[in-house]
Coordinates of C-alpha atoms and ligand atoms in Angstrom, one line a residue:
X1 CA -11.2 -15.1 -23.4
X2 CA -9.6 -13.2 -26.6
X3 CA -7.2 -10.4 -25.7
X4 CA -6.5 -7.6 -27.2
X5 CA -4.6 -6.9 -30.2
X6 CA -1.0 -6.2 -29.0
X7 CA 0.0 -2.5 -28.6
X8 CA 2.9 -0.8 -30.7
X9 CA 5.5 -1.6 -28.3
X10 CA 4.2 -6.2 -29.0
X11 CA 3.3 -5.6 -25.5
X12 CA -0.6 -7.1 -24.4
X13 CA -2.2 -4.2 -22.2
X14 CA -3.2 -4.8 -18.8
X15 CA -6.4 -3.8 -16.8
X16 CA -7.3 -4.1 -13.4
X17 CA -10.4 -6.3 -13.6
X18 CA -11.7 -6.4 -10.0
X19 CA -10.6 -5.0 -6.7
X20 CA -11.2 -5.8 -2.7
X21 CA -10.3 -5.0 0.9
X22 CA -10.5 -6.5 4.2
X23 CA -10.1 -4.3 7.5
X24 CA -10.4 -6.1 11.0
X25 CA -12.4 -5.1 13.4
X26 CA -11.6 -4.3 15.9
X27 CA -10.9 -0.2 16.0
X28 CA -8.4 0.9 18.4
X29 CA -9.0 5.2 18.4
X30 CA -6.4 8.0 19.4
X31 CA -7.8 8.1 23.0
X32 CA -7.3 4.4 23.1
X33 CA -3.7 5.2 22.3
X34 CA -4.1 7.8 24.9
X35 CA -4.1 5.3 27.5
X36 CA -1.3 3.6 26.4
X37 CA 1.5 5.9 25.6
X38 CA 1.8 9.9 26.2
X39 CA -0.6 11.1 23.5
X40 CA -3.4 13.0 22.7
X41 CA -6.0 13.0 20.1
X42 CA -5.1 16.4 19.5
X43 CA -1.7 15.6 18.6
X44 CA -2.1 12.6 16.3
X45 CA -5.3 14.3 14.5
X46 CA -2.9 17.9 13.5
X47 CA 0.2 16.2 13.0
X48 CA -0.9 13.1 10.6
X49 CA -5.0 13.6 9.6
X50 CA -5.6 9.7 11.8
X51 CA -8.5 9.1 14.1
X52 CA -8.5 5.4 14.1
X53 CA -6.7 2.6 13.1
X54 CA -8.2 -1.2 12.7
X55 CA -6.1 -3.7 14.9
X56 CA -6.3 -7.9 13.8
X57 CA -7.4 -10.4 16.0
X58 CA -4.6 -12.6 17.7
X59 CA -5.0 -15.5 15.7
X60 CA -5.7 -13.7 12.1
X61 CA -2.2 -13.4 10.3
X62 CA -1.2 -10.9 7.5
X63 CA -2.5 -14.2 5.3
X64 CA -5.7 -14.2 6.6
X65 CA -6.1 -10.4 5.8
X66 CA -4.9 -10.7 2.6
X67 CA -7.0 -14.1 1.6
X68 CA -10.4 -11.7 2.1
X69 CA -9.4 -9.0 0.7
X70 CA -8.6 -11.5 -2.5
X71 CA -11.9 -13.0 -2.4
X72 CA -13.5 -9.7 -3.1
X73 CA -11.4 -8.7 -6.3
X74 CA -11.6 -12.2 -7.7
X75 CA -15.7 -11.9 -7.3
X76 CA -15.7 -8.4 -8.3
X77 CA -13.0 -9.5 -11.5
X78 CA -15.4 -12.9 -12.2
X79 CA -12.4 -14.9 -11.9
X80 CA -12.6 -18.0 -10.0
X81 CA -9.4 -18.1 -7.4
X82 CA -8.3 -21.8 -9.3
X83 CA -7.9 -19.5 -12.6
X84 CA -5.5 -17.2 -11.1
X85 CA -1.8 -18.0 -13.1
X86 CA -0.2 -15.6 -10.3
X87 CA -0.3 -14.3 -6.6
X88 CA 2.1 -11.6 -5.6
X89 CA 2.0 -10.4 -1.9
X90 CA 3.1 -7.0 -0.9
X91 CA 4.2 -6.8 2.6
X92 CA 6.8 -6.6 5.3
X93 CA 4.6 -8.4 8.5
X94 CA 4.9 -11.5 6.8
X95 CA 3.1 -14.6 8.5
X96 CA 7.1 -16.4 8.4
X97 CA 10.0 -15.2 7.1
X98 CA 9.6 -18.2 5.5
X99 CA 7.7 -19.5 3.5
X100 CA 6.3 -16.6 1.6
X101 CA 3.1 -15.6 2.4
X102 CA 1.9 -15.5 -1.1
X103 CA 2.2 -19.3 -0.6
X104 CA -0.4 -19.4 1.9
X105 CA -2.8 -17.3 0.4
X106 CA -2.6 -19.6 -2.7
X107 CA -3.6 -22.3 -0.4
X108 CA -6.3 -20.5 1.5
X109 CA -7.8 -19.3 -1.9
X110 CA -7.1 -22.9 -3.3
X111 CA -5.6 -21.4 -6.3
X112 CA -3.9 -23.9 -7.2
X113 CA -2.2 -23.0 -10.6
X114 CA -0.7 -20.1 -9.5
X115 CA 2.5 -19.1 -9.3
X116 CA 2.8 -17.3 -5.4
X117 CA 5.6 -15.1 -4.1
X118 CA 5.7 -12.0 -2.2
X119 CA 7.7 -8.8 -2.7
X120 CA 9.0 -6.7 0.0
X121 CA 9.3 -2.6 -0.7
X122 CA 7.0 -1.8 2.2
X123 CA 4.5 0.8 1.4
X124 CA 5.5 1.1 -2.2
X125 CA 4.6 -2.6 -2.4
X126 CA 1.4 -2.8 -4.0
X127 CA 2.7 -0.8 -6.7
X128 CA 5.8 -2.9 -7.2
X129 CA 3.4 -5.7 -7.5
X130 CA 1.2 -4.2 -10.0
X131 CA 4.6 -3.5 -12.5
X132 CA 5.8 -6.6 -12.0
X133 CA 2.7 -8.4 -12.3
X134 CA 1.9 -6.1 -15.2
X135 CA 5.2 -7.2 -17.1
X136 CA 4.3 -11.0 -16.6
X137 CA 0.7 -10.3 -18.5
X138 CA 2.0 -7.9 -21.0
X139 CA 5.1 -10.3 -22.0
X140 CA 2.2 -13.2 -22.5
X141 CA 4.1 -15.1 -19.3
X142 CA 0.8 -15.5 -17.4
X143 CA -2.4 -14.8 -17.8
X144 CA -4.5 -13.8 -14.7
X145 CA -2.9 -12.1 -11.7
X146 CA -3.5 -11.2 -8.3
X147 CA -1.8 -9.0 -6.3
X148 CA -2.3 -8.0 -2.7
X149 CA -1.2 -5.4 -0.4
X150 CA -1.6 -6.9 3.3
X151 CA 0.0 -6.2 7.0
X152 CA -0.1 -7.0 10.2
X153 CA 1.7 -4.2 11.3
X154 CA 0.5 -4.2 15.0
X155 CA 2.3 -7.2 15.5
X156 CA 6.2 -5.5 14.7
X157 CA 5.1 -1.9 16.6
X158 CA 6.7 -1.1 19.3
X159 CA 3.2 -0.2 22.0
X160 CA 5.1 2.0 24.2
X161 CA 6.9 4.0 21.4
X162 CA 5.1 7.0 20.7
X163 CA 6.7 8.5 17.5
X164 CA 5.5 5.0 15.7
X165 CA 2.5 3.1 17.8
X166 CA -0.1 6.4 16.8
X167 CA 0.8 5.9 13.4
X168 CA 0.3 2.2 11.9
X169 CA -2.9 0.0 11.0
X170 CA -3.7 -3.5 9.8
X171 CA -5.4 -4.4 7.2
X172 CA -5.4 -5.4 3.0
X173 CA -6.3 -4.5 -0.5
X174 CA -6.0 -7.1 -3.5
X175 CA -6.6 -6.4 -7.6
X176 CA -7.0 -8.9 -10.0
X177 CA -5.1 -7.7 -13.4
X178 CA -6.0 -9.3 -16.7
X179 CA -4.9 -8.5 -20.2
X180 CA -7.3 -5.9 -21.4
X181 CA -9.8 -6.4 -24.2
X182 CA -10.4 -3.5 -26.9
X183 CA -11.9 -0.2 -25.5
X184 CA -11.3 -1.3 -21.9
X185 CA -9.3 0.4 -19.6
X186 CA -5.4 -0.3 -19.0
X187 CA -2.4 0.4 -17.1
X188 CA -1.2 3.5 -18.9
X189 CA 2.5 3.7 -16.7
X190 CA 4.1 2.9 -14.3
X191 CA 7.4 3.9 -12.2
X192 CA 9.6 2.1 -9.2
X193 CA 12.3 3.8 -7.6
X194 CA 14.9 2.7 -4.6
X195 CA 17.9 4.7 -2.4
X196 CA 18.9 2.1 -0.3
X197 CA 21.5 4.3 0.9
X198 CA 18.8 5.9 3.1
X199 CA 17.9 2.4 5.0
X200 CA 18.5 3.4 8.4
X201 CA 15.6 5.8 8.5
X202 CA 13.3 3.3 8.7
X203 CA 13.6 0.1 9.2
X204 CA 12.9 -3.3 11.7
X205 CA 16.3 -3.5 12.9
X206 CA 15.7 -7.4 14.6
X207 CA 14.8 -9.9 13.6
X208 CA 16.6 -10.9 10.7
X209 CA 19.9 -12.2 9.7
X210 CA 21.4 -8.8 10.6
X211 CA 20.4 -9.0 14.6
X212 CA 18.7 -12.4 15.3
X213 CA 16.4 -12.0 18.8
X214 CA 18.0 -13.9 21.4
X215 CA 17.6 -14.1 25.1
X216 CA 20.1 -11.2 25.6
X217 CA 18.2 -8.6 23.2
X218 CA 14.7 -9.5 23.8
X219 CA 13.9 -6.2 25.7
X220 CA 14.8 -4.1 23.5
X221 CA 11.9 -5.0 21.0
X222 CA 14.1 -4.7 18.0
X223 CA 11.5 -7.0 15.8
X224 CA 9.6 -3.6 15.5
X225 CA 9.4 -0.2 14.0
X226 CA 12.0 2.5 13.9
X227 CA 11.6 5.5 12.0
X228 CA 13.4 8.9 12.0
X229 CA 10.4 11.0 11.3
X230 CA 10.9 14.4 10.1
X231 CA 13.6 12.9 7.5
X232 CA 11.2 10.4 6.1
X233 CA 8.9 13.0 5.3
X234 CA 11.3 15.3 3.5
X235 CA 11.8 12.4 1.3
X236 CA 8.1 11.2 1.0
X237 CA 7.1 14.6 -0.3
X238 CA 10.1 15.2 -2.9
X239 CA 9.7 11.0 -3.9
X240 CA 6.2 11.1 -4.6
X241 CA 5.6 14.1 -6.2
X242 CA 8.3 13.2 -8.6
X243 CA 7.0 9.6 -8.7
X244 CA 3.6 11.2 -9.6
X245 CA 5.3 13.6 -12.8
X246 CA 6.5 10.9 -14.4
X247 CA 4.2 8.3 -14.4
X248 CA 1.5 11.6 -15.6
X249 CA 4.3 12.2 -18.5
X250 CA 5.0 8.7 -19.0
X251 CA 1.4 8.2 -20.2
X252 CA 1.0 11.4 -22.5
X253 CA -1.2 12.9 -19.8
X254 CA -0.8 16.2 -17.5
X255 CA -2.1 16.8 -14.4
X256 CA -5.2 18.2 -15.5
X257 CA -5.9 15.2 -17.1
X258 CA -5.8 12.9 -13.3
X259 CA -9.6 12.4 -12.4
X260 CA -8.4 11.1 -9.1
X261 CA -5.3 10.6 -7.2
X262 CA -5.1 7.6 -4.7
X263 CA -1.6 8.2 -2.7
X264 CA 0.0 6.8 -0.3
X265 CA -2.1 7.0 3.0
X266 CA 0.8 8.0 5.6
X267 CA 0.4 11.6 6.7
X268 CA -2.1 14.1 5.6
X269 CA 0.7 16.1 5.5
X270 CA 2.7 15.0 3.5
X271 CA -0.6 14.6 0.6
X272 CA -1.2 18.0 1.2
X273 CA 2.0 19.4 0.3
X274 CA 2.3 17.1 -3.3
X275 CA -1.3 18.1 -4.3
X276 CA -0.2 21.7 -3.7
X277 CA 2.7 21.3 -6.0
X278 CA 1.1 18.8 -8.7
X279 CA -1.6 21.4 -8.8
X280 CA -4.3 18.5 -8.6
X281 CA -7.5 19.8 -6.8
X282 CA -7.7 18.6 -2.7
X283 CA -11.7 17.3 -4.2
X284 CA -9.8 14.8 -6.5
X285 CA -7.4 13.4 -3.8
X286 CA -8.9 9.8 -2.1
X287 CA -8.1 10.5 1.4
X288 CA -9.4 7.3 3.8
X289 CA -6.1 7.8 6.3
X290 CA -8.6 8.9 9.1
X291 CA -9.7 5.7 9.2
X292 CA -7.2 3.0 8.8
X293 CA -4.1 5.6 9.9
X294 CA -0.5 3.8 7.8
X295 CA -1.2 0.6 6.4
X296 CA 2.1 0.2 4.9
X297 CA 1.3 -1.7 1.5
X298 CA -1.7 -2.5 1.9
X299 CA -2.5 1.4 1.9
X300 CA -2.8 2.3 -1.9
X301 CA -4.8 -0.9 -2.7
X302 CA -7.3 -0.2 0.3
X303 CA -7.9 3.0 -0.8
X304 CA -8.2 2.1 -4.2
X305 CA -10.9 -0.7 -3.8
X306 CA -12.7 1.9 -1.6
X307 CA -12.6 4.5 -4.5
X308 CA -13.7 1.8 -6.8
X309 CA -16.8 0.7 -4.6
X310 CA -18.0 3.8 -3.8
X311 CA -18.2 4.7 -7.5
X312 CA -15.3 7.7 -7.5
X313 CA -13.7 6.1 -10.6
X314 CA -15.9 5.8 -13.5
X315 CA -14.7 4.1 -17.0
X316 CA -12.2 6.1 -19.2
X317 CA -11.3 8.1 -16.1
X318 CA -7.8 8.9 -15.5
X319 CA -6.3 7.8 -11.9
X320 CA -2.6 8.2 -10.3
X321 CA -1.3 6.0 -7.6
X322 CA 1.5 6.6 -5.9
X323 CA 3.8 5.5 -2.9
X324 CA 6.6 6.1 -0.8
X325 CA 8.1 3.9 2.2
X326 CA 11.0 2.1 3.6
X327 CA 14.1 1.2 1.6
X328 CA 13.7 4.0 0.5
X329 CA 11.0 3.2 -2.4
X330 CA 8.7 4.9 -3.8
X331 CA 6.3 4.0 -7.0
X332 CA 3.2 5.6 -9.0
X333 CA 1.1 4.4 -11.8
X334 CA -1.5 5.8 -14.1
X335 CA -4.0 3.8 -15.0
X336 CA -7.2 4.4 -17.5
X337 CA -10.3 3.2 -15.9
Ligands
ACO1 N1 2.2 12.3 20.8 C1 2.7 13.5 21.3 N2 3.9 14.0 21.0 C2 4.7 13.3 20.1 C3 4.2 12.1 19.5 C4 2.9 11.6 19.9 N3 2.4 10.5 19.4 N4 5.2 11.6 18.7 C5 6.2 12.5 18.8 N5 5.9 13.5 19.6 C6 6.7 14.7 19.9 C7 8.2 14.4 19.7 O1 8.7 13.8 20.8 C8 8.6 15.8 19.5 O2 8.8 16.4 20.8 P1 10.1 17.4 21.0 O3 9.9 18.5 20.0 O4 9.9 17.8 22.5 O5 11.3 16.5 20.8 C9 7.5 16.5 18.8 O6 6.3 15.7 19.1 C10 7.7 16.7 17.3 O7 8.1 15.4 16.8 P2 8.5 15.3 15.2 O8 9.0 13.9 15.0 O9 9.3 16.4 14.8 O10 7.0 15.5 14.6 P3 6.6 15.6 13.1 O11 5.9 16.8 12.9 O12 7.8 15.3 12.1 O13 5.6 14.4 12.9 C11 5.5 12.2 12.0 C12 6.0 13.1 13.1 C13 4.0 12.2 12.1 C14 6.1 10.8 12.2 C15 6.0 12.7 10.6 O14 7.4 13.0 10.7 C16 5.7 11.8 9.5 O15 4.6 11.6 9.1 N6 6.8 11.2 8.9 C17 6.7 10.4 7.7 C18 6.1 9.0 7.9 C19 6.1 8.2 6.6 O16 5.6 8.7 5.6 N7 6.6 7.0 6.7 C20 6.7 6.3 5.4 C21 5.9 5.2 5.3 S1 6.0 4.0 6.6 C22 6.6 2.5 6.0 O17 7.3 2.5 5.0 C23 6.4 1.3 6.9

């Protein structure tokens, strides 16, 4: 396939050639979680915008999520999975903490000539993935990429913890980036940012090398989520709208100019008070929360195939994504579609 001619910078642009998701089935509702922990519908519905959440079977992993939702954008992209040069997974359910689990959705998609690793910023993931994956194309490194935002986040929440259980969702979003020919769209910018000095706030505390889970600590169900709330959102609001100004300025555009943000679906809240300060109208905001409640990095890339398949990006449009999660990290990126 001939690419296009290099931009100013020697740098090949990049395009997002195809995109796909995968949700499980099984839909667990707020008066489900009603039954489990001291909650209401009313509650979860005015505090974060979620109804529902989708919950994966027992024996389908973070892999398994991500493999379909990869299948999609390869179709959708035309690229056959043995073509792809490299698979990046977003996520921080992985199947093992070893292995990555990039390695086995290589083997599950049988790409075999791809280079597969995984990248752990929690919901800023996807976008993490799409700059890095984006520098490999553009620098000529490798050619066709996939990346994937996938978790299976209902296997590290803790069920009889309100403050988190009402808020997370499973499921996984994938893109296939290519360099971009003449007069096709491209990745116009793209931003990462990380204050690790804020850790704490949100974090799986067990688990790891930190606080192993032994027979003494098994109770506690430290292998899950804990979050300090209220200060997460402070952050999330001032991250991402920042996040969301520079990767606008980075690529010569202003606000007016976004046909369609796709943020990070956490908190209607918290999406409601960036519009209001980015001045982007609420109809030009993909909202799908409701639905699939926090999907940690999977989040931007669900709602961004779901945008893409039910035709609310056209070509030449302008679109913003942007995240914010644990770490803390945060990332954006406008892209021309
Ligand atoms: N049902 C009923 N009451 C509840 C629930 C619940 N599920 N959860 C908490 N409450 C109670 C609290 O106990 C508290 O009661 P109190 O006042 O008697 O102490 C009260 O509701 C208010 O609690 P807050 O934590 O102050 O509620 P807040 O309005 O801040 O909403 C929320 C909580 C939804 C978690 C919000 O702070 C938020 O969205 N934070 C950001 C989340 C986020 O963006 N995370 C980043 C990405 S996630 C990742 O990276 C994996």
């Amino acid at each position: 396939m001939a690419t296009a001619p290099t931009t100013d910078l020697g740098f090949r642009p990049v395009r997002i050639a195809g995109t796909g998701s995968y949700l499980p089935e099984k839909v667990m509702t707020n008066e489900d979680l009603a039954t489990l922990v001291d909650t209401s519908d009313e509650w979860i519905t005015t505090r974060t915008g979620i109804k529902e959440r989708r919950i994966a079977a027992e024996d389908q992993f973070t892999s398994h999520l991500a493999s379909e939702a990869a299948k999609a954008a390869c179709e959708q992209a035309g690229i056959a999975p043995e073509d792809l040069e490299l698979i990046i997974v977003a996520t921080i359910t992985p199947d093992t903490l070893t292995p990555s689990t990039a390695c086995y959705v290589q083997e599950q998609l049988g790409a075999e000539k791809a280079v597969a690793f995984d990248v752990s910023a929690a919901c800023s993931g996807f976008l993490y993935a799409m700059e890095i994956a984006q520098s490999l194309i553009a620098t000529g490194g490798r050619g066709n990429a996939l990346i994937v935002g996938a978790e299976k986040l209902s296997a590290f929440v803790n069920w009889t913890d309100r403050n988190t259980c009402v808020l997370f969702g499973d499921g996984a979003g994938a893109a296939v980036l290519t360099p971009a020919e003449e007069g096709q769209g491209r990745i116009l910018s793209s931003t990462m940012g990380t204050d690790g000095r804020q850790a704490e706030l949100l974090n799986i505390p067990g688990g790891g090398s930190a606080c192993p889970i032994t027979l003494s600590n098994a109770e506690e169900k430290l292998a899950t989520l804990a979050m300090q709330g209220r200060e997460v959102f402070k952050h999330a609001v001032n991250a991402m709208r920042r996040a969301s100004e520079e990767a606008i300025e980075q690529a010569g555009l202003k606000p007016a100019d976004i046909n369609l943000v796709i943020p990070h679906q956490a908190n209607l809240r918290i999406i409601d008070a960036i519009i209001d300060r980015l001045e982007v109208s609420k109809d030009d905001v993909f909202i799908n929360l409701d639905k699939y409640g926090n999907t940690s990095a999977a989040a931007v890339a669900i709602a961004l195939d779901e945008a893409n398949r039910q035709g609310r990006i056209s070509p030449g449009d302008h679109i913003l994504l942007v995240a914010f999660g644990a770490g803390l990290t945060w990332a954006s990126a406008a892209i021309q579609w």
